[in-house]
Structures are given as structure tokens and as C-alpha cells.
């Protein structure tokens, strides 16, 4: 399943709007829309931030996009908890 489709389903299940998710992430709504419609790539760090904002289990979305392979990105991901 594509990450955007999954996020869309979670938003529907939680009765949340894209704007509400964007507010939690502190990004423009267009960024969330781009993720959902597949026009934006999602890195592991961003996926983890979305997991936190949606109160999803750790690495639920990260597994869909793939874990980082370089040390800098691994550290960034670990810093989020």
C-alpha cells in the first residue's frame, strides 16, 4: 500500500482533516496533500513525524518508506524517539 493511501485511511478513521494533520506537523496543508496524492516523496524522518502526529505505533509508516541507510538520517530518526 502506498503511504499516501494509508495516511488518507488513517485520517478518515480518526475523523481528521489534512489541515489538522498539517497543523500538528507545522507544515502547509499542501505538503500533506502532496504526500497523500503521491506527488511528494516521504523520507523516514517525515514518516516518523507523521506517526507521532497521528499517534501510530513506532515505525508503522517508516516501514512503508524504508529505514534510512546513512548515519545522519538514522540519527535524525532516532532523535524523534
Coordinates of C-alpha atoms in Angstrom, one line a residue, residues 1-68:
X1 CA 0.0 0.0 0.0
X2 CA 1.2 3.5 -0.8
X3 CA 1.9 5.7 2.2
X4 CA -0.5 8.4 1.0
X5 CA -3.3 6.0 0.7
X6 CA -2.5 4.7 4.2
X7 CA -2.4 8.2 5.7
X8 CA -5.7 9.0 4.0
X9 CA -7.3 6.0 5.6
X10 CA -5.9 6.8 9.0
X11 CA -7.2 10.4 8.7
X12 CA -10.7 9.1 7.8
X13 CA -10.6 6.6 10.7
X14 CA -9.6 9.3 13.1
X15 CA -12.1 11.8 11.6
X16 CA -9.2 14.2 10.9
X17 CA -8.7 16.6 8.0
X18 CA -5.5 17.1 6.1
X19 CA -5.4 20.6 7.6
X20 CA -5.5 19.2 11.1
X21 CA -2.6 16.9 10.3
X22 CA -0.7 19.8 8.7
X23 CA -1.2 21.9 11.8
X24 CA 0.2 19.1 14.0
X25 CA 3.2 18.8 11.7
X26 CA 3.5 22.6 11.4
X27 CA 3.6 22.4 7.6
X28 CA 1.4 23.9 4.9
X29 CA -1.7 21.8 4.1
X30 CA -0.3 21.5 0.5
X31 CA 2.6 19.4 1.9
X32 CA 0.2 16.9 3.4
X33 CA -1.9 16.9 0.2
X34 CA 1.2 16.2 -1.9
X35 CA 2.1 13.2 0.3
X36 CA -1.4 11.8 0.2
X37 CA -1.7 12.2 -3.6
X38 CA 1.7 10.7 -4.2
X39 CA 3.4 13.8 -5.7
X40 CA 5.8 14.2 -2.7
X41 CA 8.4 11.7 -1.6
X42 CA 8.4 10.8 2.1
X43 CA 11.6 10.1 3.9
X44 CA 11.8 8.0 7.1
X45 CA 12.2 11.2 9.3
X46 CA 9.0 12.7 7.9
X47 CA 7.1 9.4 8.2
X48 CA 8.1 9.2 11.9
X49 CA 6.8 12.7 12.5
X50 CA 3.5 11.7 10.9
X51 CA 3.4 8.6 13.1
X52 CA 3.8 10.8 16.1
X53 CA 1.2 13.3 14.9
X54 CA -1.3 10.5 14.2
X55 CA -0.5 8.6 17.4
X56 CA 0.5 5.5 15.4
X57 CA 2.8 2.7 16.5
X58 CA 6.5 3.4 16.1
X59 CA 7.8 2.6 12.6
X60 CA 4.4 1.8 11.3
X61 CA 4.8 4.3 8.4
X62 CA 8.6 4.2 8.4
X63 CA 8.5 0.6 7.3
X64 CA 6.4 1.6 4.2
X65 CA 9.0 4.2 3.1
X66 CA 12.1 2.2 4.3
X67 CA 14.6 2.8 7.1
X68 CA 17.4 5.2 6.4

